[in-house]
Amino acid sequence: MDGKRASKGAIIALACTTLMLFVPNYSQYQLSPIAHLIMPAYDLDATQFSILFSSTMIAGILLSLVAGLLSDRFGVKRVVGIAAIISVTALVARIFAPNFATLFVCMALAGVVATFLNANLAKIMGSWFPPEKVGLAVGIGLAGATFSMAIGLGTSALFPSLKAIFTFTAVVAIIALAAWWLFFKDGPGGMQASPEPDSAGASLPKADGTPLAQPSLSECLKVVLKSRNVWLIGVALGMDMAATMCIVTFLPQVLQATRGFDPTAAGALSSVVTFGNLAGSILAPIILACVGRFKPVAIVLAIISAAGTAFAWQLPDGPFMLVCFFMTGFALSGLMTVLVSAVVLLPEIGPVYAGTAGGVGATLQLFGAVVIPSYILMPILGENWPVFYGIGGILCIVAAVCVFLLPEVLKREW
């Protein structure tokens, strides 16, 4: 493929991926501002609403590894496209959901495509973009997800009814699905592997340029599961995502209960973190490219995340609090972006095994997001917020330690 066609294909792949990532995240985060409509309509208590809100993440825990394996074996377009059909069908059915159980199933299935894309994001970008641009491409894709959160939080209350917003979301989902099947193509760098692995277990390309066979499922598992680096990145992602969910889920409540903010002000302050997330997704990879070293950038982001998670909510009201909330969101999202992009840059992984490796990382990431805050910290600590957020900061320090133990995947020549 010549350079011009490859460049065009890369842009189209990035656009389709970003649009498809927008859909499931938008369908999830639009629920929070319309809780006053959903809860009476479906007779939900606060616990049921919390379960409904997090239901889209269930698929990530159960299917991330499967998503990566299948994509490495059969190609991203086909596998993610089928997952998208499932999710879009669920979002259409959500319009007619008669009760909580049906709505829960629809929301859980809506998260299937997010699972398959998150597991394969590094693979997609690593297949189309050169190593120095993978981080930025991943960041733009993740920014699509973050932007959808901001749009969902900021505009959902403007819709006149549940049916109206559910219908609008279904239409956007159908458009994204059509764009995926019509325009997305598997990248030239991610579809090639040799049946004969090297000493590290990774398949090597043939020297004569002949077509190469797809790796088997067993080979994908063998290469990825024995990689210490993949597990370190997965643990770091899990810690980062757990700290992020501590803020996203509870910060408005904490600001109202302990700092005396009214609901509107607490929501506005919490949205500053989201805007920081959006900026971090895009700017952190640019910083990474300028510095030319992965580890120092990731460690600094993890330390900023730790300090912000632990202490930003306790600061006096004013501009400095706003700056710290923004930087906390920036660092948490930026760390996630550079960690996800690092998977495809590992020498033993590359684009060929990035789907399976991304699946392992996404499983640990979603496990951290769902299990640690809601099923470990809250039952033990309750509303002891200083300790709760202090432990959130410690989780980010654990992520920094994991990064320290990784090899340097970018080696810029000065």
Tab-separated table of C-alpha atoms in Angstrom:
chain	number	residue	atom	x	y	z
A	1	MET	CA	0.000	0.000	0.000
A	2	ASP	CA	1.446	3.403	-0.998
A	3	GLY	CA	1.910	6.187	1.565
A	4	LYS	CA	-1.051	8.299	0.435
A	5	ARG	CA	-3.525	5.409	0.564
A	6	ALA	CA	-2.118	4.270	3.910
A	7	SER	CA	-2.496	7.772	5.345
A	8	LYS	CA	-6.092	8.010	4.127
A	9	GLY	CA	-6.869	4.548	5.485
A	10	ALA	CA	-5.367	5.470	8.858
A	11	ILE	CA	-7.521	8.601	9.148
A	12	ILE	CA	-10.660	6.683	8.187
A	13	ALA	CA	-9.851	3.904	10.675
A	14	LEU	CA	-9.292	6.457	13.429
A	15	ALA	CA	-12.538	8.287	12.612
A	16	CYS	CA	-14.617	5.101	12.547
A	17	THR	CA	-13.076	3.876	15.799
A	18	THR	CA	-13.635	7.202	17.551
A	19	LEU	CA	-17.257	7.371	16.418
A	20	MET	CA	-17.940	3.818	17.497
A	21	LEU	CA	-16.314	4.438	20.909
A	22	PHE	CA	-18.544	7.478	21.334
A	23	VAL	CA	-21.767	5.452	21.216
A	24	PRO	CA	-21.596	3.093	24.244
A	25	ASN	CA	-19.996	5.697	26.518
A	26	TYR	CA	-22.626	8.260	25.571
A	27	SER	CA	-25.397	5.753	26.252
A	28	GLN	CA	-23.958	5.147	29.734
A	29	TYR	CA	-23.118	8.653	30.924
A	30	GLN	CA	-26.370	10.159	29.667
A	31	LEU	CA	-28.109	8.235	32.462
A	32	SER	CA	-26.697	10.304	35.325
A	33	PRO	CA	-28.395	13.643	34.475
A	34	ILE	CA	-31.736	11.938	33.804
A	35	ALA	CA	-31.783	9.818	36.953
A	36	HIS	CA	-34.867	11.802	38.022
A	37	LEU	CA	-36.658	10.389	34.955
A	38	ILE	CA	-35.278	6.836	34.992
A	39	MET	CA	-35.725	6.046	38.691
A	40	PRO	CA	-39.479	6.731	38.900
A	41	ALA	CA	-40.150	5.340	35.420
A	42	TYR	CA	-38.620	1.983	36.331
A	43	ASP	CA	-39.219	2.166	40.100
A	44	LEU	CA	-35.494	2.052	40.940
A	45	ASP	CA	-33.779	2.730	44.231
A	46	ALA	CA	-30.272	4.220	44.441
A	47	THR	CA	-28.573	0.818	44.491
A	48	GLN	CA	-30.431	-0.373	41.390
A	49	PHE	CA	-29.567	2.844	39.569
A	50	SER	CA	-25.883	2.384	40.474
A	51	ILE	CA	-26.016	-1.185	39.148
A	52	LEU	CA	-27.664	0.037	35.948
A	53	PHE	CA	-25.062	2.753	35.471
A	54	SER	CA	-22.141	0.331	35.748
A	55	SER	CA	-23.803	-2.452	33.724
A	56	THR	CA	-22.034	-1.496	30.477
A	57	MET	CA	-18.726	-2.448	32.105
A	58	ILE	CA	-19.749	-6.041	32.806
A	59	ALA	CA	-18.864	-7.159	29.293
A	60	GLY	CA	-15.386	-5.696	29.749
A	61	ILE	CA	-14.629	-8.000	32.657
A	62	LEU	CA	-16.065	-11.093	30.985
A	63	LEU	CA	-15.132	-10.658	27.322
A	64	SER	CA	-12.016	-8.484	26.965
A	65	LEU	CA	-9.598	-11.395	26.578
A	66	VAL	CA	-11.971	-13.162	24.176
A	67	ALA	CA	-12.286	-9.932	22.188
A	68	GLY	CA	-8.543	-9.672	21.755
A	69	LEU	CA	-8.085	-13.310	20.870
A	70	LEU	CA	-10.802	-13.314	18.238
A	71	SER	CA	-9.522	-10.118	16.648
A	72	ASP	CA	-5.960	-11.413	16.451
A	73	ARG	CA	-7.284	-14.553	14.798
A	74	PHE	CA	-10.035	-13.273	12.485
A	75	GLY	CA	-9.362	-9.550	12.052
A	76	VAL	CA	-10.655	-6.459	13.821
A	77	LYS	CA	-13.258	-5.318	11.285
A	78	ARG	CA	-15.222	-8.537	11.316
A	79	VAL	CA	-15.069	-9.198	15.058
A	80	VAL	CA	-15.721	-5.639	16.250
A	81	GLY	CA	-18.386	-5.244	13.562
A	82	ILE	CA	-20.344	-8.203	14.933
A	83	ALA	CA	-19.986	-6.823	18.464
A	84	ALA	CA	-21.290	-3.491	17.177
A	85	ILE	CA	-24.376	-5.162	15.702
A	86	ILE	CA	-25.125	-6.657	19.128
A	87	SER	CA	-24.704	-3.324	20.911
A	88	VAL	CA	-26.684	-1.281	18.393
A	89	THR	CA	-29.527	-3.811	18.472
A	90	ALA	CA	-29.553	-3.499	22.280
A	91	LEU	CA	-29.712	0.302	22.104
A	92	VAL	CA	-32.660	0.120	19.722
A	93	ALA	CA	-34.398	-2.372	22.020
A	94	ARG	CA	-33.718	-0.055	24.990
A	95	ILE	CA	-36.319	2.356	23.620
A	96	PHE	CA	-39.008	-0.238	24.348
A	97	ALA	CA	-37.634	-1.707	27.609
A	98	PRO	CA	-40.653	-2.296	29.885
A	99	ASN	CA	-38.848	-2.937	33.186
A	100	PHE	CA	-35.554	-2.759	35.063
A	101	ALA	CA	-34.398	-6.250	34.083
A	102	THR	CA	-34.842	-5.579	30.366
A	103	LEU	CA	-33.185	-2.164	30.622
A	104	PHE	CA	-30.258	-3.723	32.502
A	105	VAL	CA	-29.752	-6.352	29.783
A	106	CYS	CA	-29.898	-3.703	27.058
A	107	MET	CA	-27.303	-1.547	28.818
A	108	ALA	CA	-25.033	-4.524	29.470
A	109	LEU	CA	-25.164	-5.549	25.791
A	110	ALA	CA	-24.555	-1.924	24.751
A	111	GLY	CA	-21.161	-2.243	26.403
A	112	VAL	CA	-20.085	-5.206	24.239
A	113	VAL	CA	-18.734	-3.045	21.403
A	114	ALA	CA	-16.850	-0.859	23.892
A	115	THR	CA	-15.211	-4.000	25.254
A	116	PHE	CA	-14.096	-5.166	21.828
A	117	LEU	CA	-12.799	-1.728	20.852
A	118	ASN	CA	-10.958	-1.118	24.123
A	119	ALA	CA	-9.241	-4.482	23.800
A	120	ASN	CA	-8.184	-3.709	20.230
A	121	LEU	CA	-7.518	0.018	20.308
A	122	ALA	CA	-3.735	-0.370	20.444
A	123	LYS	CA	-3.910	-3.047	17.729
A	124	ILE	CA	-5.932	-0.836	15.399
A	125	MET	CA	-3.687	2.184	15.825
A	126	GLY	CA	-0.492	0.140	15.798
A	127	SER	CA	-1.586	-1.438	12.523
A	128	TRP	CA	-2.116	1.904	10.789
A	129	PHE	CA	0.276	4.373	12.439
A	130	PRO	CA	4.063	4.409	12.939
A	131	PRO	CA	5.284	3.838	16.527
A	132	GLU	CA	5.881	7.530	17.249
A	133	LYS	CA	2.251	8.355	16.359
A	134	VAL	CA	0.507	5.407	18.013
A	135	GLY	CA	0.117	7.227	21.338
A	136	LEU	CA	-1.543	10.244	19.746
A	137	ALA	CA	-3.880	8.043	17.700
A	138	VAL	CA	-4.865	6.067	20.799
A	139	GLY	CA	-5.380	9.348	22.643
A	140	ILE	CA	-7.723	10.683	19.983
A	141	GLY	CA	-9.717	7.449	20.093
A	142	LEU	CA	-9.987	7.604	23.887
A	143	ALA	CA	-10.854	11.298	23.619
A	144	GLY	CA	-13.917	10.242	21.637
A	145	ALA	CA	-15.022	8.195	24.623
A	146	THR	CA	-14.254	11.011	27.054
A	147	PHE	CA	-16.002	13.578	24.862
A	148	SER	CA	-19.083	11.376	24.805
A	149	MET	CA	-19.098	11.391	28.617
A	150	ALA	CA	-19.036	15.190	28.662
A	151	ILE	CA	-21.788	15.391	26.026
A	152	GLY	CA	-23.892	12.861	27.904
A	153	LEU	CA	-23.513	14.684	31.219
A	154	GLY	CA	-24.052	18.117	29.709
A	155	THR	CA	-26.949	17.654	27.276
A	156	SER	CA	-29.094	14.724	28.371
A	157	ALA	CA	-31.292	16.817	30.649
A	158	LEU	CA	-32.302	18.900	27.608
A	159	PHE	CA	-34.328	16.029	26.125
A	160	PRO	CA	-38.044	16.099	26.936
A	161	SER	CA	-38.421	12.379	27.697
A	162	LEU	CA	-36.637	9.064	28.092
A	163	LYS	CA	-38.001	7.858	24.761
A	164	ALA	CA	-36.608	10.925	23.011
A	165	ILE	CA	-33.048	10.528	24.284
A	166	PHE	CA	-33.069	6.740	23.837
A	167	THR	CA	-34.285	7.163	20.250
A	168	PHE	CA	-31.670	9.803	19.474
A	169	THR	CA	-28.914	7.545	20.851
A	170	ALA	CA	-30.134	4.610	18.769
A	171	VAL	CA	-30.008	6.725	15.589
A	172	VAL	CA	-26.417	7.807	16.337
A	173	ALA	CA	-25.527	4.159	16.998
A	174	ILE	CA	-26.978	3.031	13.654
A	175	ILE	CA	-24.942	5.709	11.847
A	176	ALA	CA	-21.758	4.571	13.612
A	177	LEU	CA	-22.472	0.935	12.729
A	178	ALA	CA	-22.996	1.777	9.059
A	179	ALA	CA	-19.771	3.798	8.966
A	180	TRP	CA	-17.834	0.891	10.479
A	181	TRP	CA	-18.964	-1.684	7.937
A	182	LEU	CA	-18.747	0.678	4.964
A	183	PHE	CA	-15.437	2.417	5.595
A	184	PHE	CA	-13.279	0.703	8.222
A	185	LYS	CA	-10.490	-1.598	7.028
A	186	ASP	CA	-8.003	-3.731	8.916
A	187	GLY	CA	-4.586	-2.086	8.932
A	188	PRO	CA	-1.691	-3.486	6.891
A	189	GLY	CA	0.503	-3.814	9.970
A	190	GLY	CA	-1.782	-5.946	12.081
A	191	MET	CA	-2.777	-8.776	9.797
A	192	GLN	CA	0.532	-10.533	9.338
A	193	ALA	CA	2.224	-13.192	11.362
A	194	SER	CA	4.378	-16.167	10.597
A	195	PRO	CA	3.614	-19.704	11.755
A	196	GLU	CA	7.189	-19.953	13.008
A	197	PRO	CA	7.805	-17.878	16.175
A	198	ASP	CA	11.149	-16.473	17.225
A	199	SER	CA	12.897	-17.277	20.504
A	200	ALA	CA	10.645	-14.841	22.397
A	201	GLY	CA	7.551	-16.540	21.022
A	202	ALA	CA	6.593	-13.751	18.628
A	203	SER	CA	5.966	-14.546	14.998
A	204	LEU	CA	8.403	-13.136	12.479
A	205	PRO	CA	7.505	-11.819	9.030
A	206	LYS	CA	8.743	-13.682	5.993
A	207	ALA	CA	11.654	-12.139	4.156
A	208	ASP	CA	10.248	-12.684	0.671
A	209	GLY	CA	7.124	-10.629	1.333
A	210	THR	CA	4.679	-13.488	0.709
A	211	PRO	CA	1.361	-13.491	2.582
A	212	LEU	CA	1.704	-14.650	6.180
A	213	ALA	CA	-0.647	-16.787	8.219
A	214	GLN	CA	-2.746	-15.522	11.093
A	215	PRO	CA	-1.502	-16.688	14.516
A	216	SER	CA	-3.537	-19.418	16.152
A	217	LEU	CA	-5.502	-18.754	19.314
A	218	SER	CA	-3.104	-20.932	21.292
A	219	GLU	CA	-0.110	-19.005	19.975
A	220	CYS	CA	-1.736	-15.693	20.894
A	221	LEU	CA	-2.372	-16.899	24.429
A	222	LYS	CA	1.092	-18.411	24.768
A	223	VAL	CA	2.887	-15.237	23.711
A	224	VAL	CA	0.739	-12.801	25.685
A	225	LEU	CA	0.137	-14.635	28.964
A	226	LYS	CA	3.845	-15.285	29.512
A	227	SER	CA	4.697	-11.613	28.972
A	228	ARG	CA	5.509	-10.015	32.326
A	229	ASN	CA	5.214	-6.600	30.711
A	230	VAL	CA	1.621	-7.148	29.614
A	231	TRP	CA	0.619	-8.016	33.173
A	232	LEU	CA	2.421	-4.963	34.564
A	233	ILE	CA	0.596	-2.686	32.133
A	234	GLY	CA	-2.708	-4.394	32.986
A	235	VAL	CA	-2.231	-3.896	36.727
A	236	ALA	CA	-1.247	-0.261	36.173
A	237	LEU	CA	-4.366	0.274	34.057
A	238	GLY	CA	-6.528	-1.339	36.747
A	239	MET	CA	-5.112	0.929	39.450
A	240	ASP	CA	-5.504	4.028	37.287
A	241	MET	CA	-9.081	3.185	36.353
A	242	ALA	CA	-10.012	2.390	39.968
A	243	ALA	CA	-8.796	5.832	41.054
A	244	THR	CA	-10.671	7.414	38.159
A	245	MET	CA	-13.932	5.720	39.137
A	246	CYS	CA	-13.472	6.821	42.758
A	247	ILE	CA	-13.669	10.387	41.470
A	248	VAL	CA	-16.274	9.972	38.729
A	249	THR	CA	-18.696	7.991	40.875
A	250	PHE	CA	-18.533	9.757	44.237
A	251	LEU	CA	-17.033	13.248	43.872
A	252	PRO	CA	-20.343	15.161	43.468
A	253	GLN	CA	-21.729	13.389	46.529
A	254	VAL	CA	-18.561	14.077	48.539
A	255	LEU	CA	-18.508	17.778	47.675
A	256	GLN	CA	-22.133	18.121	48.758
A	257	ALA	CA	-21.850	16.052	51.941
A	258	THR	CA	-18.504	17.279	53.280
A	259	ARG	CA	-17.848	20.661	51.662
A	260	GLY	CA	-21.328	22.175	51.588
A	261	PHE	CA	-21.574	22.664	47.813
A	262	ASP	CA	-25.051	22.644	46.301
A	263	PRO	CA	-25.782	19.975	43.646
A	264	THR	CA	-25.265	22.352	40.717
A	265	ALA	CA	-21.888	23.586	41.944
A	266	ALA	CA	-20.767	20.058	42.845
A	267	GLY	CA	-21.692	18.845	39.373
A	268	ALA	CA	-19.883	21.740	37.726
A	269	LEU	CA	-16.716	21.120	39.747
A	270	SER	CA	-16.838	17.417	38.927
A	271	SER	CA	-17.148	18.222	35.227
A	272	VAL	CA	-13.800	20.035	35.438
A	273	VAL	CA	-12.225	16.618	36.016
A	274	THR	CA	-13.948	15.350	32.866
A	275	PHE	CA	-12.577	18.224	30.794
A	276	GLY	CA	-9.155	17.396	32.217
A	277	ASN	CA	-9.709	13.797	31.068
A	278	LEU	CA	-10.434	15.029	27.560
A	279	ALA	CA	-7.326	17.208	27.438
A	280	GLY	CA	-5.138	14.449	28.871
A	281	SER	CA	-6.245	11.941	26.246
A	282	ILE	CA	-5.026	14.214	23.447
A	283	LEU	CA	-2.123	16.165	24.970
A	284	ALA	CA	-0.376	13.438	26.977
A	285	PRO	CA	0.631	11.512	23.807
A	286	ILE	CA	1.957	14.775	22.328
A	287	ILE	CA	4.043	15.315	25.456
A	288	LEU	CA	5.187	11.706	25.176
A	289	ALA	CA	6.281	12.235	21.573
A	290	CYS	CA	8.175	15.406	22.493
A	291	VAL	CA	9.960	13.807	25.445
A	292	GLY	CA	10.665	10.602	23.541
A	293	ARG	CA	10.618	8.416	26.665
A	294	PHE	CA	7.631	6.442	27.944
A	295	LYS	CA	8.608	5.711	31.548
A	296	PRO	CA	9.369	9.201	32.905
A	297	VAL	CA	6.194	10.647	31.376
A	298	ALA	CA	4.002	7.828	32.728
A	299	ILE	CA	5.572	7.967	36.207
A	300	VAL	CA	5.093	11.747	36.476
A	301	LEU	CA	1.455	11.387	35.374
A	302	ALA	CA	0.918	8.648	37.981
A	303	ILE	CA	2.386	10.820	40.765
A	304	ILE	CA	0.209	13.803	39.782
A	305	SER	CA	-2.790	11.446	39.706
A	306	ALA	CA	-1.964	10.190	43.185
A	307	ALA	CA	-1.704	13.658	44.698
A	308	GLY	CA	-4.852	14.920	42.974
A	309	THR	CA	-6.959	11.881	43.843
A	310	ALA	CA	-5.958	12.018	47.497
A	311	PHE	CA	-6.097	15.740	48.178
A	312	ALA	CA	-7.791	17.862	45.457
A	313	TRP	CA	-11.275	17.488	46.934
A	314	GLN	CA	-10.045	18.893	50.279
A	315	LEU	CA	-8.644	22.144	48.872
A	316	PRO	CA	-10.262	25.526	49.605
A	317	ASP	CA	-12.876	26.587	47.097
A	318	GLY	CA	-11.361	28.774	44.402
A	319	PRO	CA	-9.219	28.825	41.252
A	320	PHE	CA	-6.539	26.563	42.727
A	321	MET	CA	-9.124	23.816	43.368
A	322	LEU	CA	-10.302	24.114	39.768
A	323	VAL	CA	-6.740	23.816	38.460
A	324	CYS	CA	-6.073	20.772	40.641
A	325	PHE	CA	-9.292	19.041	39.553
A	326	PHE	CA	-8.379	19.695	35.924
A	327	MET	CA	-4.818	18.400	36.391
A	328	THR	CA	-6.079	15.317	38.225
A	329	GLY	CA	-8.360	14.445	35.317
A	330	PHE	CA	-5.576	15.271	32.859
A	331	ALA	CA	-3.074	13.005	34.591
A	332	LEU	CA	-5.459	10.076	35.118
A	333	SER	CA	-6.603	10.078	31.493
A	334	GLY	CA	-3.125	10.810	30.151
A	335	LEU	CA	-1.671	7.896	32.089
A	336	MET	CA	-4.359	5.582	30.748
A	337	THR	CA	-3.673	6.707	27.187
A	338	VAL	CA	0.085	6.179	27.290
A	339	LEU	CA	-0.340	2.803	29.000
A	340	VAL	CA	-2.782	1.571	26.350
A	341	SER	CA	-0.482	2.720	23.542
A	342	ALA	CA	2.519	1.069	25.193
A	343	VAL	CA	1.037	-2.404	24.691
A	344	VAL	CA	1.567	-2.416	20.927
A	345	LEU	CA	5.118	-1.048	21.361
A	346	LEU	CA	6.271	-3.976	23.511
A	347	PRO	CA	8.835	-5.903	21.412
A	348	GLU	CA	7.279	-9.284	22.190
A	349	ILE	CA	3.753	-8.091	21.269
A	350	GLY	CA	3.623	-5.660	18.336
A	351	PRO	CA	0.443	-5.221	16.261
A	352	VAL	CA	0.068	-8.973	15.675
A	353	TYR	CA	-0.624	-9.869	19.317
A	354	ALA	CA	-1.873	-6.461	20.457
A	355	GLY	CA	-5.504	-7.601	20.467
A	356	THR	CA	-4.908	-10.405	22.945
A	357	ALA	CA	-2.563	-8.247	25.016
A	358	GLY	CA	-5.113	-5.448	24.978
A	359	GLY	CA	-7.732	-7.933	26.118
A	360	VAL	CA	-5.665	-8.859	29.166
A	361	GLY	CA	-5.086	-5.184	29.924
A	362	ALA	CA	-8.744	-4.269	29.452
A	363	THR	CA	-9.866	-7.124	31.727
A	364	LEU	CA	-7.646	-5.898	34.557
A	365	GLN	CA	-8.605	-2.292	33.825
A	366	LEU	CA	-12.344	-2.963	34.072
A	367	PHE	CA	-11.837	-5.216	37.085
A	368	GLY	CA	-10.190	-2.299	38.836
A	369	ALA	CA	-12.935	0.093	37.750
A	370	VAL	CA	-15.863	-2.027	38.887
A	371	VAL	CA	-14.581	-4.132	41.790
A	372	ILE	CA	-12.120	-1.986	43.747
A	373	PRO	CA	-14.220	1.159	44.433
A	374	SER	CA	-17.699	-0.380	44.742
A	375	TYR	CA	-17.070	-3.862	46.110
A	376	ILE	CA	-13.886	-3.454	48.180
A	377	LEU	CA	-13.345	0.144	49.312
A	378	MET	CA	-16.944	1.247	49.898
A	379	PRO	CA	-18.066	-1.822	51.914
A	380	ILE	CA	-14.962	-1.558	54.115
A	381	LEU	CA	-14.596	2.212	54.459
A	382	GLY	CA	-18.114	3.500	53.933
A	383	GLU	CA	-18.121	7.291	53.792
A	384	ASN	CA	-14.711	7.755	55.395
A	385	TRP	CA	-13.735	9.961	52.487
A	386	PRO	CA	-10.210	11.011	53.574
A	387	VAL	CA	-9.148	7.354	53.796
A	388	PHE	CA	-11.166	6.406	50.707
A	389	TYR	CA	-9.436	8.973	48.499
A	390	GLY	CA	-6.114	8.443	50.247
A	391	ILE	CA	-6.217	4.811	49.157
A	392	GLY	CA	-7.206	6.021	45.672
A	393	GLY	CA	-3.956	7.971	45.639
A	394	ILE	CA	-2.017	4.908	46.774
A	395	LEU	CA	-3.464	2.962	43.838
A	396	CYS	CA	-1.853	5.512	41.507
A	397	ILE	CA	1.487	5.024	43.275
A	398	VAL	CA	1.148	1.281	42.628
A	399	ALA	CA	0.636	2.142	38.952
A	400	ALA	CA	3.845	4.201	39.044
A	401	VAL	CA	5.745	1.229	40.488
A	402	CYS	CA	4.426	-1.001	37.689
A	403	VAL	CA	5.627	1.518	35.098
A	404	PHE	CA	9.045	1.680	36.755
A	405	LEU	CA	9.388	-2.101	36.310
A	406	LEU	CA	8.587	-1.920	32.580
A	407	PRO	CA	11.205	-1.611	29.831
A	408	GLU	CA	11.487	1.673	27.959
A	409	VAL	CA	9.395	1.194	24.805
A	410	LEU	CA	10.336	4.521	23.213
A	411	LYS	CA	14.010	5.210	22.576
A	412	ARG	CA	14.315	8.579	20.992
A	413	GLU	CA	17.740	9.452	19.697
A	414	TRP	CA	18.822	12.811	21.057
